[in-house]
Coordinates of C-alpha atoms in Angstrom, one line a residue:
X1 CA 67.9 96.2 126.4
X2 CA 68.0 92.6 127.8
X3 CA 65.8 89.8 126.6
X4 CA 63.4 88.3 129.0
X5 CA 65.7 85.3 129.6
X6 CA 68.7 87.6 130.2
X7 CA 70.5 86.0 127.3
X8 CA 72.3 88.4 124.9
X9 CA 74.1 88.3 121.6
X10 CA 76.6 91.1 121.4
X11 CA 78.6 92.0 118.3
X12 CA 81.6 94.2 119.4
X13 CA 85.3 94.4 120.0
X14 CA 85.7 95.0 123.8
X15 CA 87.9 93.7 126.5
X16 CA 85.8 95.6 129.1
X17 CA 82.6 93.8 128.3
X18 CA 84.2 90.6 129.6
X19 CA 85.3 92.4 132.8
X20 CA 81.9 94.0 133.6
X21 CA 80.4 92.6 136.9
X22 CA 77.2 91.6 135.0
X23 CA 79.0 89.6 132.3
X24 CA 78.1 85.9 132.4
X25 CA 79.7 83.8 129.6
X26 CA 76.9 81.2 130.0
X27 CA 74.3 83.9 129.0
X28 CA 76.3 86.4 127.0
X29 CA 77.8 85.6 123.6
X30 CA 80.2 88.3 122.4
X31 CA 81.5 88.3 118.8
X32 CA 84.5 90.4 117.7
X33 CA 83.9 91.0 114.0
X34 CA 87.0 92.3 112.1
X35 CA 87.1 92.7 108.3
X36 CA 90.8 91.8 107.8
X37 CA 92.8 91.3 110.9
X38 CA 93.0 92.7 114.5
X39 CA 95.1 95.9 114.6
X40 CA 95.5 96.1 110.8
X41 CA 94.7 99.8 110.7
X42 CA 95.5 102.8 112.9
X43 CA 95.1 100.7 116.0
X44 CA 98.3 98.9 115.0
X45 CA 100.2 101.6 113.2
X46 CA 99.6 104.7 115.3
X47 CA 102.1 106.3 117.6
X48 CA 100.7 105.1 120.9
X49 CA 101.1 108.4 122.8
X50 CA 99.1 108.7 126.0
X51 CA 98.6 112.0 127.8
X52 CA 96.4 113.5 130.5
X53 CA 96.6 116.7 128.4
X54 CA 94.9 115.0 125.4
X55 CA 91.3 115.4 124.4
X56 CA 88.4 115.2 124.9
X57 CA 88.7 116.0 128.6
X58 CA 85.5 114.1 129.4
X59 CA 87.1 110.7 128.9
X60 CA 90.9 111.3 128.9
X61 CA 91.4 111.0 132.7
X62 CA 89.4 107.8 132.8
X63 CA 91.2 106.3 129.9
X64 CA 94.7 107.3 131.0
X65 CA 94.0 105.8 134.4
X66 CA 92.8 102.6 132.8
X67 CA 95.9 102.3 130.7
X68 CA 98.0 102.3 133.9
X69 CA 95.7 99.7 135.5
X70 CA 95.8 97.4 132.5
X71 CA 99.5 97.6 132.4
X72 CA 99.8 96.7 136.1
X73 CA 97.3 93.9 135.8
X74 CA 98.7 92.3 132.7
X75 CA 102.4 93.2 132.6
X76 CA 101.9 95.9 130.0
X77 CA 105.5 97.1 130.4
X78 CA 106.7 93.8 128.9
X79 CA 103.8 92.9 126.6
X80 CA 103.0 96.2 125.0
X81 CA 105.8 98.6 125.9
X82 CA 103.9 100.7 128.5
X83 CA 106.1 103.3 130.1
X84 CA 106.0 106.9 131.4
X85 CA 107.9 109.4 129.1
X86 CA 108.7 113.0 128.6
X87 CA 107.0 115.0 125.8
X88 CA 108.0 118.4 124.3
X89 CA 107.7 120.8 121.4
X90 CA 111.0 121.1 119.6
X91 CA 111.9 123.9 117.2
X92 CA 114.9 123.1 115.1
X93 CA 116.8 124.0 111.9
X94 CA 117.2 121.0 109.6
X95 CA 120.5 120.2 108.0
X96 CA 121.1 119.3 104.3
X97 CA 122.1 115.7 104.2
X98 CA 124.3 114.6 101.3
X99 CA 123.8 111.4 99.4
X100 CA 127.3 110.3 100.3
X101 CA 126.8 111.0 104.0
X102 CA 123.6 108.9 104.0
X103 CA 125.2 106.0 102.3
X104 CA 128.4 105.9 104.4
X105 CA 126.9 107.0 107.7
X106 CA 129.5 109.7 108.1
X107 CA 128.8 112.5 110.5
X108 CA 129.2 116.1 109.7
X109 CA 130.6 116.7 113.2
X110 CA 131.4 113.9 115.7
X111 CA 134.6 113.0 117.4
X112 CA 136.4 115.9 115.7
X113 CA 134.4 118.4 117.7
X114 CA 136.6 120.0 120.4
X115 CA 135.7 119.8 124.0
X116 CA 135.6 123.6 124.1
X117 CA 133.0 123.6 121.4
X118 CA 131.0 120.9 123.1
X119 CA 131.0 123.0 126.3
X120 CA 129.8 126.0 124.4
X121 CA 127.1 123.9 122.7
X122 CA 126.0 122.5 126.1
X123 CA 125.6 126.0 127.4
X124 CA 123.6 127.0 124.3
X125 CA 121.3 123.9 124.7
X126 CA 120.8 124.7 128.4
X127 CA 119.8 128.2 127.5
X128 CA 117.3 126.9 125.0
X129 CA 115.7 124.7 127.7
X130 CA 116.8 121.4 126.2
X131 CA 116.8 118.6 128.8
X132 CA 120.2 117.1 129.4
X133 CA 119.1 113.5 128.6
X134 CA 117.6 114.6 125.2
X135 CA 120.8 113.7 123.6
X136 CA 119.7 112.4 120.2
X137 CA 118.9 115.7 118.6
X138 CA 121.8 117.3 116.7
X139 CA 123.3 120.1 118.8
X140 CA 123.6 122.6 115.9
X141 CA 119.9 122.1 114.9
X142 CA 118.2 122.9 118.2
X143 CA 116.5 126.3 118.5
X144 CA 114.1 125.9 121.4
X145 CA 112.3 123.3 123.5
X146 CA 109.0 123.6 125.3
X147 CA 107.9 120.9 127.8
X148 CA 104.4 119.6 127.1
X149 CA 104.3 116.6 129.3
X150 CA 106.3 114.7 132.0
X151 CA 106.2 111.2 133.3
X152 CA 103.6 112.4 135.7
X153 CA 101.1 112.9 133.0
X154 CA 102.5 111.3 129.8
X155 CA 103.0 107.7 128.8
X156 CA 103.1 105.4 125.8
X157 CA 102.3 102.0 124.5
X158 CA 103.0 100.1 121.3
X159 CA 99.6 100.2 119.5
X160 CA 99.8 96.8 117.7
X161 CA 101.1 95.0 120.8
X162 CA 98.5 96.7 123.0
X163 CA 95.5 96.1 120.7
X164 CA 96.3 92.4 119.9
X165 CA 96.9 91.8 123.6
X166 CA 93.5 93.3 124.5
X167 CA 91.9 91.1 121.9
X168 CA 93.6 88.0 123.2
X169 CA 92.6 88.8 126.8
X170 CA 89.0 89.2 125.7
X171 CA 89.2 85.9 123.7
X172 CA 90.4 84.1 126.8
X173 CA 87.2 85.3 128.6
X174 CA 84.9 83.9 125.9
X175 CA 84.9 86.4 123.1
X176 CA 84.7 84.8 119.6
X177 CA 86.9 86.5 117.0
X178 CA 85.5 86.3 113.4
X179 CA 87.2 87.7 110.3
X180 CA 84.6 89.0 107.9
X181 CA 83.1 92.2 106.4
X182 CA 79.7 93.5 107.5
X183 CA 77.1 93.3 104.8
X184 CA 74.0 94.4 106.8
X185 CA 72.8 95.3 110.3
X186 CA 69.2 94.3 110.6
X187 CA 67.5 97.0 112.6
X188 CA 64.0 96.6 111.4
X189 CA 61.2 97.9 113.8
X190 CA 63.8 100.3 115.4
X191 CA 65.8 97.6 117.1
X192 CA 68.9 95.5 116.4
X193 CA 68.1 91.9 115.3
X194 CA 71.2 90.6 113.6
X195 CA 74.4 91.2 111.7
X196 CA 75.2 89.7 108.3
X197 CA 78.8 89.4 107.2
X198 CA 80.9 87.9 104.4
X199 CA 83.5 85.5 105.7
X200 CA 87.0 86.6 104.8
X201 CA 88.3 83.1 104.0
X202 CA 85.3 81.5 102.3
X203 CA 83.4 84.6 101.0
X204 CA 80.3 83.0 102.3
X205 CA 77.6 85.0 104.0
X206 CA 76.6 84.4 107.6
X207 CA 74.1 86.0 109.9
X208 CA 74.7 86.4 113.7
X209 CA 71.6 87.1 115.8
X210 CA 72.2 90.1 118.0
X211 CA 70.6 92.0 120.8
X212 CA 73.4 94.6 120.9
X213 CA 75.7 95.8 118.2
X214 CA 78.6 98.3 118.8
X215 CA 80.0 100.0 115.7
X216 CA 83.6 100.6 116.3
X217 CA 85.0 100.7 112.8
X218 CA 87.1 103.8 112.8
X219 CA 87.2 105.5 109.4
X220 CA 85.1 102.6 108.0
X221 CA 82.2 103.5 110.2
X222 CA 80.2 105.1 107.4
X223 CA 80.5 101.9 105.3
X224 CA 78.8 100.0 108.2
X225 CA 76.4 102.8 109.1
X226 CA 76.0 105.4 106.4
X227 CA 74.4 108.1 108.5
X228 CA 77.6 108.4 110.6
X229 CA 79.4 111.8 109.8
X230 CA 82.9 110.3 109.9
X231 CA 85.5 110.9 107.3
X232 CA 89.0 109.4 106.8
X233 CA 92.5 111.0 106.7
X234 CA 95.5 109.0 105.5
X235 CA 98.6 109.2 107.6
X236 CA 102.1 107.9 106.9
X237 CA 104.7 106.7 109.4
X238 CA 108.0 104.9 109.6
X239 CA 109.8 103.1 112.3
X240 CA 113.6 103.3 112.7
X241 CA 116.1 101.4 114.7
X242 CA 118.5 104.2 115.8
X243 CA 122.3 103.8 115.5
X244 CA 122.5 104.4 119.3
X245 CA 119.9 104.0 122.0
X246 CA 117.7 107.1 122.4
X247 CA 116.1 108.5 125.6
X248 CA 112.3 108.3 126.3
X249 CA 110.9 111.4 124.7
X250 CA 108.0 112.2 122.4
X251 CA 108.7 115.2 120.2
X252 CA 106.3 117.4 118.3
X253 CA 108.8 119.2 116.0
X254 CA 108.8 122.3 113.9
X255 CA 111.8 122.0 111.5
X256 CA 113.0 124.8 109.2
X257 CA 114.5 123.2 106.1
X258 CA 117.5 124.7 104.2
X259 CA 116.9 125.8 100.6
X260 CA 119.2 123.0 99.3
X261 CA 117.3 120.2 101.2
X262 CA 117.2 117.0 99.3
X263 CA 116.7 113.2 99.6
X264 CA 118.8 110.7 101.5
X265 CA 117.6 107.6 99.6
X266 CA 119.2 106.0 96.6
X267 CA 116.1 104.7 94.8
X268 CA 114.7 108.2 94.0
X269 CA 117.2 110.5 92.3
X270 CA 115.1 113.5 91.6
X271 CA 114.6 116.1 94.4
X272 CA 111.0 116.9 95.4
X273 CA 109.8 120.3 96.6
X274 CA 109.5 120.6 100.3
X275 CA 107.7 123.2 102.5
X276 CA 110.0 125.6 104.3
X277 CA 108.8 124.2 107.6
X278 CA 107.7 120.7 108.4
X279 CA 106.3 119.2 111.5
X280 CA 107.0 115.4 111.9
X281 CA 106.3 113.8 115.3
X282 CA 109.0 111.5 116.7
X283 CA 108.3 109.0 119.5
X284 CA 111.2 107.0 121.1
X285 CA 110.0 103.5 122.0
X286 CA 111.4 100.8 124.2
X287 CA 113.8 98.2 122.6
X288 CA 115.7 100.9 120.6
X289 CA 112.9 101.8 118.2
X290 CA 111.8 105.2 117.0
X291 CA 108.4 106.0 115.5
X292 CA 107.9 109.0 113.2
X293 CA 104.9 110.3 111.4
X294 CA 104.1 113.2 109.1
X295 CA 101.1 115.2 108.1
X296 CA 97.9 113.6 106.8
X297 CA 96.5 113.7 103.3
X298 CA 93.3 112.9 101.4
X299 CA 94.8 112.1 98.1
X300 CA 93.7 108.4 98.1
X301 CA 90.1 107.5 99.0
X302 CA 89.5 105.1 101.8
X303 CA 89.9 101.5 100.5
X304 CA 87.6 98.6 101.4
X305 CA 89.8 97.2 104.2
X306 CA 93.0 97.8 106.0
X307 CA 94.8 95.3 103.8
X308 CA 94.1 97.5 100.8
X309 CA 95.7 100.7 102.2
X310 CA 98.2 102.2 99.8
X311 CA 101.5 103.4 101.1
X312 CA 103.3 106.2 99.3
X313 CA 107.0 105.5 99.6
X314 CA 107.9 109.1 98.8
X315 CA 105.9 110.4 101.7
X316 CA 107.6 107.9 104.0
X317 CA 110.9 109.0 102.6
X318 CA 110.0 112.6 103.3
X319 CA 109.5 111.7 107.0
X320 CA 112.8 109.8 107.1
X321 CA 114.6 112.8 105.6
X322 CA 113.0 115.3 107.9
X323 CA 113.9 113.5 111.1
X324 CA 117.3 112.6 109.8
X325 CA 118.0 116.3 109.3
X326 CA 118.0 116.9 113.1
X327 CA 119.2 113.6 114.4
X328 CA 122.4 111.6 113.6
X329 CA 121.0 108.6 115.5
X330 CA 117.9 108.5 113.2
X331 CA 119.8 109.4 110.0
X332 CA 122.3 106.5 110.6
X333 CA 119.7 104.1 111.8
X334 CA 117.9 101.3 110.0
X335 CA 114.4 101.9 108.6
X336 CA 112.3 98.9 109.7
X337 CA 108.9 99.9 108.4
X338 CA 107.2 102.2 106.0
X339 CA 103.4 102.2 106.4
X340 CA 100.1 104.1 106.2
X341 CA 96.8 104.0 107.9
X342 CA 93.6 106.1 108.0
X343 CA 92.4 108.1 110.9
X344 CA 88.6 108.8 111.6
X345 CA 87.4 112.3 112.0
X346 CA 83.9 113.4 113.0
X347 CA 82.8 116.0 110.5
X348 CA 80.0 117.6 112.5
X349 CA 81.6 117.6 115.9
X350 CA 84.9 117.4 117.7
X351 CA 84.4 113.7 118.4
X352 CA 84.6 110.9 119.2
X353 CA 81.0 109.6 119.2
X354 CA 80.3 107.3 122.1
X355 CA 76.9 105.9 123.1
X356 CA 73.4 105.3 121.7
X357 CA 72.4 105.9 118.1
X358 CA 68.6 106.1 118.5
X359 CA 68.2 102.5 117.3
X360 CA 67.6 100.1 120.2
X361 CA 70.6 98.0 120.8
X362 CA 72.8 99.9 118.4
X363 CA 75.8 101.7 119.9
X364 CA 78.6 103.7 118.4
X365 CA 82.2 104.1 119.5
X366 CA 84.1 105.8 116.6
X367 CA 85.7 109.0 115.4
X368 CA 88.6 109.1 117.9
X369 CA 91.0 111.0 115.5
X370 CA 94.6 110.7 116.5
X371 CA 93.8 109.8 120.1
X372 CA 92.2 106.4 119.5
X373 CA 94.8 104.4 121.5
X374 CA 94.8 107.0 124.3
X375 CA 91.0 106.9 124.6
X376 CA 90.4 103.2 123.7
X377 CA 90.2 101.8 127.3
X378 CA 87.9 104.6 128.5
X379 CA 85.7 104.0 125.5
X380 CA 85.6 100.3 126.1
X381 CA 84.7 100.8 129.7
X382 CA 81.9 103.2 128.9
X383 CA 80.5 101.0 126.2
X384 CA 80.4 98.0 128.6
X385 CA 78.3 100.3 130.9
X386 CA 75.9 101.3 128.1
X387 CA 75.4 97.6 127.3
X388 CA 75.0 96.2 130.8
X389 CA 73.8 99.2 132.8
X390 CA 71.9 101.1 130.1
X391 CA 74.0 104.3 130.7
X392 CA 77.5 105.6 131.1
X393 CA 78.6 105.6 134.7
X394 CA 82.4 106.2 134.7
X395 CA 82.3 109.5 132.9
X396 CA 79.9 112.2 131.7
X397 CA 79.9 111.8 127.9
X398 CA 76.8 113.7 127.1
X399 CA 78.8 115.9 124.8
X400 CA 79.9 112.8 122.8
X401 CA 76.3 111.5 122.2
X402 CA 76.1 110.2 118.6
X403 CA 72.4 111.2 118.5
X404 CA 73.5 114.8 118.4
X405 CA 74.9 114.4 114.9
X406 CA 73.1 111.4 113.4

């Protein structure tokens, strides 16, 4: 893959390329080409959950370990909120929340609850397997809890902070960050020659000579490389500053809603129909923040860039209502963000696709579904090996070979 002089022009976003033993900034020019901004999509708006129990098993252990090493090397605990956490499946019964309660912040049961009742509730929670420090779920809502992960095999990061930090660290090692949309990848004669893009600021077209190109465009992969069998799923999420600090748990919930369930907001008066059971995910983050997301949808086609993503306020409000129905801390907290992003799904396989495409110098690293942050470091490490060593060395990723589906 190398030229005779050993010089290379690589178009890719990758911290690990600059950490590979063969990387030489005097010979290797690396360009990070981003259409709108770094971490503008799911890499900045996802939940950031990490787990040794995630998938695919071929790269999860590698990537989970690399997350810990990156945090240790670059103070990830401070810079991107890396920490070990608990994770569980929570079954609960949602409460109807009145408009008045939402506006005044009044609790249906708080200081007026007798100690005798609290003792009884505590025994009930213990019988349901609820951890003692999971104290931000309403006592009367809890039905059961199943432990999925512990601090021994589960962690988290703040996606936006992590992704932008990785880009900055790569830039410090010589990577050039360019904002522009890919127009064409010249791969005539079966080998990569260049990448042409439209500059975001000037709208002018520019061409970068390239010996290696790594397509890592998530749900936009098909717009860059049409043969890629990758589709897009829109996902909404919110962030909330809880009324009281909440313990470090990630919860996969199954909430049964009452028949009279309604809205908590004031700007939409009409009630919307809701499913009898809903399954929002809730992740407690450092600095007194909670992240919550709902189910995906395909109602709005993938736009041109992350800046054009449409957020449906009603879907965000649904998430707020659902999590508020089981937590006073979230119900009485302050909503700090309502957002949406698109997740990439590999249609013909379980994904992601990591490795060679069949075109010399053209690699792919896309289709990570909801585990993009978890598997990002492992993917970057493997791609650096494909570029500099000609093959993956840190993990067996034959099952993720893009050539199987292209």
